[in-house]
Amino acid sequence: MLPDPSAETRFLTDRMLGTLSRYLRFMGYDTVSANGFAEGNAKEDTLLLNLALQENRILLTRDTELAARGKGQAVLMKSDDVMEQVQQLIDRGLIARRLRMTRCSLCNTELREATPDETEDADYAPQDKNGLTFFWCVQCSKLYWNGSHGRHISERIEQELKG
Ligand SMILES: [Zn+2]
């Protein structure tokens, strides 16, 4: 049975899927990337499978063998193109087509509302703050606001994806 797309599906991505991880975080999904782990672990596949089971995450991978080992806990990503990957997850009913500013795209930490000081101190924030809501990643000390993910990504999610 497929999970309810309104429920928060959680993901674990292999090293081939760094861009997809960022997109999933842009979309508000809790996504751990293998790129955050130390390299050179000969048993990384087993580590990923165990972590997926322990934390009830769906393992997304470009590796046919790993996907087969993961059985119901893993999904083989068919394309190298990030939009096709996102579409595959929508088609599988694993995610909804939406953008939510709830997680840091770099580190997956949940964002909180930014304080006025944090907003003022970020020289990359827009000068005109009217109508904007600001969020903060305590892990990266990074400021986000509605629109900061770039019009590009919002437009791609809204226009190119079906579902
Ligand atoms: Zn962060």
Coordinates of N, CA, C and O and ligand atoms in Angstrom, one line a residue:
M1 N 0.8 -1.2 0.0 CA 0.0 0.0 0.0 C 0.9 1.2 0.0 O 1.9 1.3 0.7
L2 N 0.5 2.2 -0.8 CA 1.3 3.4 -0.9 C 0.9 4.4 0.3 O -0.2 4.4 0.7
P3 N 1.9 5.1 0.8 CA 1.6 6.0 1.9 C 0.7 7.2 1.4 O 0.8 7.5 0.2
D4 N 0.0 7.8 2.2 CA -0.8 8.9 1.9 C 0.1 10.1 1.6 O 1.0 10.4 2.4
P5 N 0.0 10.7 0.4 CA 0.9 11.9 0.1 C 0.8 13.0 1.0 O 1.7 13.9 1.1
S6 N -0.3 13.1 1.8 CA -0.4 14.3 2.7 C 0.4 14.0 4.0 O 0.7 14.9 4.7
A7 N 0.6 12.7 4.2 CA 1.5 12.3 5.4 C 2.9 12.6 5.0 O 3.3 12.7 3.8
E8 N 3.7 12.8 6.0 CA 5.1 13.2 5.7 C 6.0 12.0 5.4 O 6.5 11.4 6.3
T9 N 6.1 11.7 4.1 CA 7.0 10.6 3.8 C 8.5 11.1 4.0 O 8.8 12.3 3.7
R10 N 9.3 10.2 4.5 CA 10.7 10.6 4.7 C 11.6 9.9 3.8 O 11.3 8.7 3.5
F11 N 12.7 10.5 3.4 CA 13.5 9.9 2.4 C 15.0 9.8 2.8 O 15.5 10.6 3.6
L12 N 15.7 8.9 2.1 CA 17.1 8.7 2.2 C 17.6 8.6 0.8 O 17.0 7.8 0.0
T13 N 18.6 9.4 0.4 CA 19.0 9.4 -1.0 C 20.4 8.9 -1.1 O 21.3 9.2 -0.3
D14 N 20.8 8.2 -2.2 CA 22.1 7.8 -2.4 C 23.0 9.0 -3.0 O 22.5 10.1 -3.2
R15 N 24.3 8.7 -3.2 CA 25.2 9.8 -3.6 C 24.9 10.3 -5.0 O 25.4 11.4 -5.3
M16 N 24.2 9.6 -5.8 CA 23.9 10.0 -7.1 C 22.8 11.1 -7.2 O 22.5 11.7 -8.2
L17 N 22.1 11.3 -6.0 CA 20.9 12.0 -6.0 C 21.0 13.3 -5.2 O 20.0 13.7 -4.5
G18 N 22.1 14.0 -5.2 CA 22.3 15.2 -4.4 C 21.3 16.3 -4.8 O 20.7 17.0 -3.9
T19 N 21.1 16.5 -6.1 CA 20.1 17.6 -6.5 C 18.7 17.2 -6.1 O 18.0 18.1 -5.6
L20 N 18.3 16.0 -6.3 CA 17.0 15.5 -5.9 C 16.8 15.8 -4.4 O 15.7 16.2 -4.0
S21 N 17.8 15.5 -3.6 CA 17.7 15.8 -2.1 C 17.3 17.2 -1.8 O 16.5 17.5 -1.0
R22 N 18.0 18.1 -2.5 CA 17.7 19.6 -2.3 C 16.3 19.9 -2.7 O 15.6 20.6 -2.1
Y23 N 15.8 19.3 -3.9 CA 14.5 19.6 -4.3 C 13.5 19.1 -3.3 O 12.5 19.7 -3.0
L24 N 13.7 17.9 -2.8 CA 12.7 17.3 -1.8 C 12.7 18.2 -0.6 O 11.6 18.4 0.0
R25 N 13.8 18.7 -0.2 CA 13.8 19.6 1.0 C 13.1 20.9 0.7 O 12.3 21.4 1.5
F26 N 13.3 21.4 -0.6 CA 12.5 22.6 -1.0 C 11.0 22.3 -0.9 O 10.2 23.2 -0.6
M27 N 10.7 21.1 -1.1 CA 9.2 20.7 -1.1 C 8.8 20.3 0.3 O 7.6 19.9 0.5
G28 N 9.7 20.4 1.3 CA 9.3 20.2 2.7 C 9.5 18.8 3.2 O 9.1 18.5 4.3
Y29 N 10.1 17.9 2.4 CA 10.2 16.6 2.8 C 11.6 16.3 3.5 O 12.6 16.7 3.0
D30 N 11.5 15.7 4.6 CA 12.6 15.3 5.4 C 13.5 14.3 4.6 O 13.1 13.2 4.4
T31 N 14.6 14.8 4.2 CA 15.5 14.0 3.3 C 16.9 13.9 3.8 O 17.6 15.0 3.8
V32 N 17.4 12.8 4.1 CA 18.8 12.6 4.5 C 19.5 12.1 3.2 O 19.1 11.2 2.5
S33 N 20.7 12.7 3.0 CA 21.5 12.4 1.8 C 22.7 11.6 2.2 O 23.4 12.0 3.2
A34 N 23.1 10.6 1.4 CA 24.3 9.8 1.7 C 25.5 10.7 1.5 O 26.6 10.4 2.1
N35 N 25.4 11.8 0.8 CA 26.5 12.8 0.7 C 26.9 13.4 2.0 O 28.0 13.9 2.1
G36 N 26.1 13.3 3.0 CA 26.4 13.8 4.3 C 27.2 12.8 5.1 O 27.7 13.1 6.2
F37 N 27.4 11.5 4.6 CA 28.2 10.5 5.3 C 29.6 10.5 4.9 O 29.9 10.9 3.7
A38 N 30.5 10.0 5.7 CA 31.9 9.9 5.3 C 32.1 9.0 4.1 O 31.4 8.0 4.0
E39 N 33.0 9.3 3.2 CA 33.1 8.5 2.0 C 34.0 7.3 2.3 O 34.7 7.3 3.3
G40 N 34.0 6.3 1.4 CA 34.9 5.2 1.5 C 34.4 4.0 2.3 O 35.2 3.1 2.6
N41 N 33.2 4.0 2.8 CA 32.6 2.9 3.5 C 32.2 1.8 2.5 O 31.3 1.9 1.7
A42 N 33.0 0.7 2.6 CA 32.7 -0.4 1.7 C 31.3 -1.0 1.8 O 30.8 -1.6 0.9
K43 N 30.8 -0.8 3.0 CA 29.4 -1.4 3.3 C 28.4 -0.3 3.3 O 27.4 -0.4 3.9
E44 N 28.6 0.7 2.5 CA 27.6 1.8 2.5 C 26.2 1.4 2.1 O 25.2 1.9 2.7
D45 N 26.1 0.5 1.2 CA 24.8 0.0 0.7 C 24.0 -0.6 1.9 O 22.8 -0.3 2.1
T46 N 24.7 -1.4 2.7 CA 24.1 -2.0 3.9 C 23.7 -0.9 4.9 O 22.6 -1.0 5.5
L47 N 24.6 0.0 5.1 CA 24.3 1.1 6.0 C 23.1 1.9 5.6 O 22.2 2.2 6.4
L48 N 23.0 2.2 4.3 CA 21.8 2.9 3.8 C 20.5 2.1 4.0 O 19.5 2.6 4.5
L49 N 20.6 0.8 3.7 CA 19.4 0.0 3.9 C 19.0 -0.1 5.4 O 17.8 0.0 5.7
N50 N 19.9 -0.2 6.3 CA 19.6 -0.3 7.7 C 19.0 1.0 8.2 O 18.1 1.0 8.9
L51 N 19.6 2.1 7.7 CA 19.1 3.4 8.2 C 17.7 3.6 7.7 O 16.8 4.2 8.4
A52 N 17.5 3.2 6.4 CA 16.1 3.4 5.8 C 15.1 2.6 6.7 O 14.0 3.2 7.0
L53 N 15.4 1.4 7.1 CA 14.5 0.6 7.9 C 14.4 1.2 9.3 O 13.2 1.4 9.8
Q54 N 15.5 1.6 9.9 CA 15.4 2.1 11.3 C 14.6 3.4 11.4 O 13.9 3.5 12.3
E55 N 14.8 4.3 10.4 CA 14.2 5.6 10.5 C 12.9 5.6 9.7 O 12.3 6.7 9.5
N56 N 12.5 4.5 9.1 CA 11.4 4.4 8.2 C 11.4 5.5 7.1 O 10.5 6.3 7.0
R57 N 12.5 5.4 6.4 CA 12.7 6.3 5.3 C 12.7 5.5 4.0 O 13.1 4.4 4.0
I58 N 12.2 6.1 2.9 CA 12.2 5.4 1.7 C 13.6 5.7 1.0 O 14.0 6.9 0.9
L59 N 14.3 4.7 0.7 CA 15.6 4.8 0.1 C 15.4 5.0 -1.4 O 14.8 4.2 -2.1
L60 N 15.9 6.2 -1.9 CA 15.9 6.5 -3.3 C 17.3 6.2 -3.9 O 18.3 6.7 -3.3
T61 N 17.4 5.5 -5.0 CA 18.7 5.1 -5.5 C 18.7 5.0 -7.0 O 17.6 4.7 -7.6
R62 N 19.8 5.2 -7.6 CA 20.0 5.0 -9.0 C 20.6 3.6 -9.3 O 20.9 3.2 -10.4
D63 N 20.9 2.9 -8.2 CA 21.6 1.6 -8.3 C 20.6 0.5 -8.3 O 19.9 0.2 -7.3
T64 N 20.5 -0.2 -9.4 CA 19.5 -1.3 -9.6 C 19.6 -2.4 -8.5 O 18.6 -2.8 -7.9
E65 N 20.9 -2.7 -8.2 CA 21.1 -3.8 -7.2 C 20.7 -3.4 -5.8 O 20.0 -4.1 -5.1
L66 N 21.0 -2.1 -5.5 CA 20.6 -1.6 -4.1 C 19.1 -1.5 -4.0 O 18.5 -1.9 -3.0
A67 N 18.5 -1.1 -5.1 CA 17.0 -1.0 -5.1 C 16.4 -2.4 -4.9 O 15.4 -2.5 -4.1
A68 N 16.9 -3.4 -5.5 CA 16.4 -4.7 -5.4 C 16.6 -5.2 -4.0 O 15.7 -5.8 -3.4
R69 N 17.7 -4.9 -3.4 CA 18.0 -5.3 -2.0 C 17.0 -4.6 -1.0 O 16.6 -5.2 0.0
G70 N 16.6 -3.4 -1.4 CA 15.8 -2.6 -0.5 C 14.3 -3.1 -0.5 O 13.5 -2.7 0.3
K71 N 13.9 -3.9 -1.5 CA 12.6 -4.3 -1.7 C 11.6 -3.2 -1.5 O 11.7 -2.1 -2.2
G72 N 10.6 -3.3 -0.6 CA 9.6 -2.3 -0.5 C 10.0 -1.0 0.1 O 9.4 0.0 0.1
Q73 N 11.3 -1.0 0.7 CA 11.8 0.2 1.3 C 12.5 1.1 0.4 O 12.9 2.2 0.7
A74 N 12.7 0.6 -0.9 CA 13.6 1.4 -1.8 C 12.8 1.6 -3.1 O 12.0 0.9 -3.5
V75 N 13.2 2.7 -3.8 CA 12.6 3.0 -5.1 C 13.8 3.3 -6.0 O 14.7 4.1 -5.7
L76 N 13.8 2.6 -7.2 CA 14.8 2.8 -8.2 C 14.5 4.0 -9.0 O 13.4 4.1 -9.6
M77 N 15.3 5.1 -9.0 CA 15.1 6.2 -9.8 C 15.5 6.0 -11.2 O 16.6 5.6 -11.5
K78 N 14.5 6.2 -12.1 CA 14.7 5.8 -13.5 C 15.5 6.8 -14.3 O 16.1 6.4 -15.3
S79 N 15.5 8.0 -13.9 CA 16.1 9.1 -14.8 C 17.3 9.8 -14.0 O 17.3 9.8 -12.8
D80 N 18.2 10.4 -14.8 CA 19.2 11.3 -14.2 C 18.7 12.7 -14.0 O 19.3 13.5 -13.4
D81 N 17.6 13.0 -14.7 CA 17.0 14.4 -14.7 C 16.2 14.6 -13.4 O 15.3 13.8 -13.1
V82 N 16.5 15.7 -12.7 CA 15.9 15.9 -11.4 C 14.3 16.1 -11.5 O 13.6 15.6 -10.7
M83 N 13.9 16.8 -12.6 CA 12.4 17.0 -12.7 C 11.7 15.6 -13.0 O 10.6 15.4 -12.5
E84 N 12.4 14.8 -13.8 CA 11.8 13.5 -14.0 C 11.8 12.6 -12.8 O 10.9 11.8 -12.5
Q85 N 12.8 12.8 -12.0 CA 12.9 12.1 -10.7 C 11.7 12.5 -9.8 O 11.0 11.7 -9.2
V86 N 11.5 13.8 -9.7 CA 10.4 14.4 -8.8 C 9.1 13.8 -9.4 O 8.2 13.4 -8.6
Q87 N 9.0 13.9 -10.7 CA 7.7 13.4 -11.3 C 7.5 11.9 -11.0 O 6.3 11.5 -10.7
Q88 N 8.5 11.2 -11.0 CA 8.4 9.7 -10.7 C 7.8 9.5 -9.3 O 7.0 8.7 -9.1
L89 N 8.3 10.4 -8.4 CA 7.8 10.2 -7.0 C 6.4 10.7 -6.8 O 5.6 10.1 -6.0
I90 N 6.0 11.7 -7.6 CA 4.6 12.2 -7.6 C 3.7 11.0 -8.2 O 2.7 10.7 -7.6
D91 N 4.2 10.5 -9.3 CA 3.4 9.4 -10.0 C 3.2 8.2 -9.0 O 2.2 7.5 -9.1
R92 N 4.2 7.9 -8.2 CA 4.2 6.8 -7.3 C 3.3 7.2 -6.1 O 3.1 6.3 -5.2
G93 N 2.9 8.4 -6.0 CA 2.0 8.8 -4.8 C 2.9 9.0 -3.6 O 2.3 9.1 -2.5
L94 N 4.2 9.2 -3.7 CA 5.0 9.4 -2.5 C 5.1 10.8 -2.0 O 5.4 11.1 -0.9
I95 N 5.0 11.7 -3.0 CA 5.0 13.1 -2.6 C 3.9 13.9 -3.3 O 3.4 13.4 -4.3
A96 N 3.6 15.1 -2.8 CA 2.7 16.0 -3.5 C 3.4 17.1 -4.2 O 4.5 17.5 -3.7
R97 N 2.9 17.6 -5.2 CA 3.5 18.7 -6.0 C 3.3 20.0 -5.3 O 2.3 20.6 -5.4
R98 N 4.2 20.4 -4.5 CA 4.1 21.6 -3.7 C 5.5 22.1 -3.2 O 6.4 21.3 -3.2
L99 N 5.5 23.4 -2.9 CA 6.8 23.9 -2.4 C 6.5 24.5 -1.0 O 5.5 25.2 -0.8
R100 N 7.2 24.1 0.0 CA 7.0 24.6 1.3 C 8.3 25.0 1.9 O 9.3 24.2 1.8
M101 N 8.3 26.1 2.6 CA 9.6 26.5 3.2 C 9.7 26.1 4.6 O 9.5 26.8 5.5
T102 N 9.9 24.8 4.8 CA 10.0 24.3 6.1 C 11.3 23.7 6.5 O 11.6 23.4 7.7
R103 N 12.2 23.4 5.5 CA 13.5 22.8 5.8 C 14.6 23.5 5.0 O 14.4 24.0 3.9
C104 N 15.8 23.5 5.6 CA 16.9 24.0 5.0 C 17.3 23.0 3.8 O 17.5 21.8 4.1
S105 N 17.5 23.6 2.6 CA 17.8 22.7 1.5 C 19.3 22.2 1.6 O 19.6 21.2 0.9
L106 N 20.1 22.8 2.4 CA 21.5 22.4 2.5 C 21.7 21.2 3.5 O 22.4 20.3 3.3
C107 N 20.9 21.3 4.7 CA 21.2 20.4 5.8 C 20.0 19.7 6.3 O 20.1 18.9 7.2
N108 N 18.8 20.0 5.8 CA 17.6 19.3 6.1 C 17.0 19.7 7.5 O 16.0 19.1 7.9
T109 N 17.6 20.6 8.2 CA 17.1 21.1 9.5 C 15.8 21.8 9.3 O 15.6 22.5 8.3
E110 N 14.8 21.6 10.2 CA 13.6 22.4 10.1 C 13.9 23.8 10.4 O 14.6 24.2 11.3
L111 N 13.3 24.7 9.6 CA 13.5 26.1 9.7 C 12.6 26.7 10.8 O 11.5 26.1 11.0
R112 N 13.0 27.7 11.5 CA 12.1 28.5 12.3 C 12.0 29.9 11.8 O 12.8 30.3 11.0
E113 N 11.0 30.6 12.3 CA 10.9 32.0 11.9 C 12.1 32.8 12.3 O 12.7 32.6 13.4
A114 N 12.6 33.7 11.5 CA 13.8 34.4 11.8 C 13.5 35.6 12.7 O 12.4 36.1 12.7
T115 N 14.5 35.9 13.6 CA 14.3 37.1 14.4 C 14.6 38.4 13.6 O 15.3 38.3 12.6
P116 N 14.2 39.5 14.0 CA 14.5 40.8 13.3 C 16.0 41.0 13.1 O 16.5 41.4 12.1
D117 N 16.8 40.6 14.1 CA 18.3 40.7 14.0 C 18.8 39.8 12.9 O 19.7 40.3 12.1
E118 N 18.4 38.6 12.9 CA 18.9 37.7 11.9 C 18.5 38.2 10.5 O 19.3 38.1 9.5
T119 N 17.3 38.7 10.3 CA 16.9 39.3 9.0 C 17.7 40.5 8.6 O 18.2 40.6 7.5
E120 N 18.0 41.4 9.6 CA 18.8 42.6 9.3 C 20.2 42.3 9.0 O 20.8 42.9 8.1
D121 N 20.8 41.3 9.7 CA 22.2 41.0 9.5 C 22.6 40.3 8.2 O 23.7 40.3 7.8
A122 N 21.6 39.7 7.6 CA 21.9 39.0 6.3 C 22.0 39.9 5.2 O 21.0 40.5 4.7
D123 N 23.2 40.2 4.6 CA 23.4 41.2 3.6 C 22.8 40.7 2.2 O 22.6 41.4 1.3
Y124 N 22.4 39.4 2.2 CA 21.9 38.8 0.9 C 20.3 38.9 0.9 O 19.7 38.5 0.0
A125 N 19.8 39.4 2.0 CA 18.3 39.5 2.1 C 17.9 40.7 1.2 O 18.6 41.6 1.0
P126 N 16.7 40.6 0.6 CA 16.2 41.7 -0.2 C 16.1 43.0 0.6 O 15.7 43.0 1.8
Q127 N 16.4 44.1 0.0 CA 16.2 45.4 0.6 C 14.8 45.7 1.0 O 14.5 46.1 2.1
D128 N 13.9 45.4 0.1 CA 12.5 45.6 0.3 C 11.9 44.4 1.0 O 11.7 43.4 0.3
K129 N 11.6 44.5 2.3 CA 11.2 43.3 3.0 C 9.7 43.2 3.1 O 9.1 42.3 3.8
N130 N 9.0 44.2 2.5 CA 7.5 44.2 2.6 C 6.9 42.9 2.1 O 7.2 42.5 1.0
G131 N 6.0 42.3 2.9 CA 5.3 41.2 2.4 C 6.1 39.9 2.4 O 5.6 38.8 2.1
L132 N 7.3 39.9 2.9 CA 8.1 38.7 3.0 C 8.1 38.1 4.4 O 8.1 38.9 5.3
T133 N 8.2 36.8 4.4 CA 8.3 36.2 5.7 C 9.7 35.5 5.7 O 10.1 34.9 4.7
F134 N 10.4 35.7 6.8 CA 11.8 35.2 6.9 C 11.9 34.0 7.8 O 11.3 34.0 8.9
F135 N 12.7 33.0 7.4 CA 13.0 31.8 8.2 C 14.5 31.7 8.4 O 15.3 32.2 7.6
W136 N 14.8 30.8 9.4 CA 16.2 30.7 9.7 C 16.6 29.3 10.0 O 15.9 28.5 10.6
C137 N 17.8 28.9 9.4 CA 18.3 27.6 9.7 C 19.4 27.8 10.8 O 20.4 28.4 10.6
V138 N 19.1 27.2 12.0 CA 20.1 27.4 13.1 C 21.4 26.6 12.9 O 22.4 27.0 13.4
Q139 N 21.3 25.6 12.1 CA 22.5 24.8 11.8 C 23.4 25.5 10.9 O 24.6 25.6 11.1
C140 N 22.9 26.1 9.8 CA 23.8 26.8 8.8 C 23.8 28.3 9.0 O 24.6 29.0 8.3
S141 N 23.1 28.8 10.0 CA 22.9 30.3 10.1 C 22.6 30.9 8.8 O 23.2 31.9 8.3
K142 N 21.6 30.4 8.1 CA 21.2 30.8 6.8 C 19.8 31.3 6.8 O 18.9 30.7 7.4
L143 N 19.6 32.5 6.2 CA 18.3 33.1 6.1 C 17.5 32.6 4.8 O 18.1 32.6 3.7
Y144 N 16.3 32.3 5.0 CA 15.4 32.0 3.9 C 14.2 32.9 3.9 O 13.8 33.4 4.9
W145 N 13.6 33.1 2.8 CA 12.3 33.9 2.7 C 11.5 33.3 1.5 O 12.1 32.6 0.7
N146 N 10.2 33.7 1.6 CA 9.4 33.2 0.5 C 9.9 33.8 -0.8 O 10.0 35.0 -1.0
G147 N 10.3 32.9 -1.8 CA 10.9 33.4 -3.0 C 12.4 33.2 -3.0 O 13.0 33.2 -4.1
S148 N 13.1 32.9 -1.9 CA 14.5 32.8 -1.9 C 15.0 31.5 -2.5 O 16.1 31.3 -2.8
H149 N 14.1 30.5 -2.7 CA 14.4 29.3 -3.4 C 14.6 29.5 -4.9 O 14.9 28.7 -5.6
G150 N 14.2 30.8 -5.2 CA 14.4 31.1 -6.6 C 13.1 30.9 -7.4 O 12.4 29.9 -7.2
R151 N 12.7 31.8 -8.2 CA 11.6 31.7 -9.0 C 11.7 30.5 -9.9 O 10.7 29.8 -10.2
H152 N 12.9 30.2 -10.3 CA 13.2 29.1 -11.2 C 12.6 27.8 -10.7 O 11.9 27.1 -11.4
I153 N 13.0 27.5 -9.5 CA 12.5 26.2 -8.9 C 11.0 26.2 -8.7 O 10.4 25.2 -9.1
S154 N 10.4 27.3 -8.2 CA 9.0 27.3 -8.0 C 8.3 27.1 -9.3 O 7.3 26.4 -9.4
E155 N 8.8 27.8 -10.3 CA 8.1 27.7 -11.6 C 8.2 26.3 -12.2 O 7.3 25.8 -12.8
R156 N 9.4 25.7 -12.1 CA 9.6 24.4 -12.6 C 8.6 23.4 -11.9 O 8.0 22.6 -12.5
I157 N 8.5 23.6 -10.6 CA 7.6 22.6 -9.8 C 6.2 22.9 -10.2 O 5.4 21.9 -10.4
E158 N 5.8 24.1 -10.4 CA 4.4 24.4 -10.7 C 4.0 24.1 -12.2 O 2.9 23.7 -12.5
Q159 N 5.0 24.4 -13.1 CA 4.6 24.3 -14.5 C 5.0 23.0 -15.2 O 4.3 22.5 -16.0
E160 N 6.1 22.4 -14.8 CA 6.6 21.3 -15.5 C 6.1 19.9 -15.0 O 6.1 18.9 -15.6
L161 N 5.6 20.0 -13.7 CA 5.2 18.7 -13.1 C 3.7 18.5 -13.2 O 2.9 19.5 -13.1
K162 N 3.3 17.3 -13.3 CA 1.9 17.0 -13.3 C 1.5 16.3 -12.0 O 2.3 15.6 -11.4
G163 N 0.3 16.5 -11.6 CA -0.2 15.7 -10.5 C -0.5 16.5 -9.2 O -0.2 17.7 -9.2
Ligands
ZN1 ZN 20.8 24.3 7.2

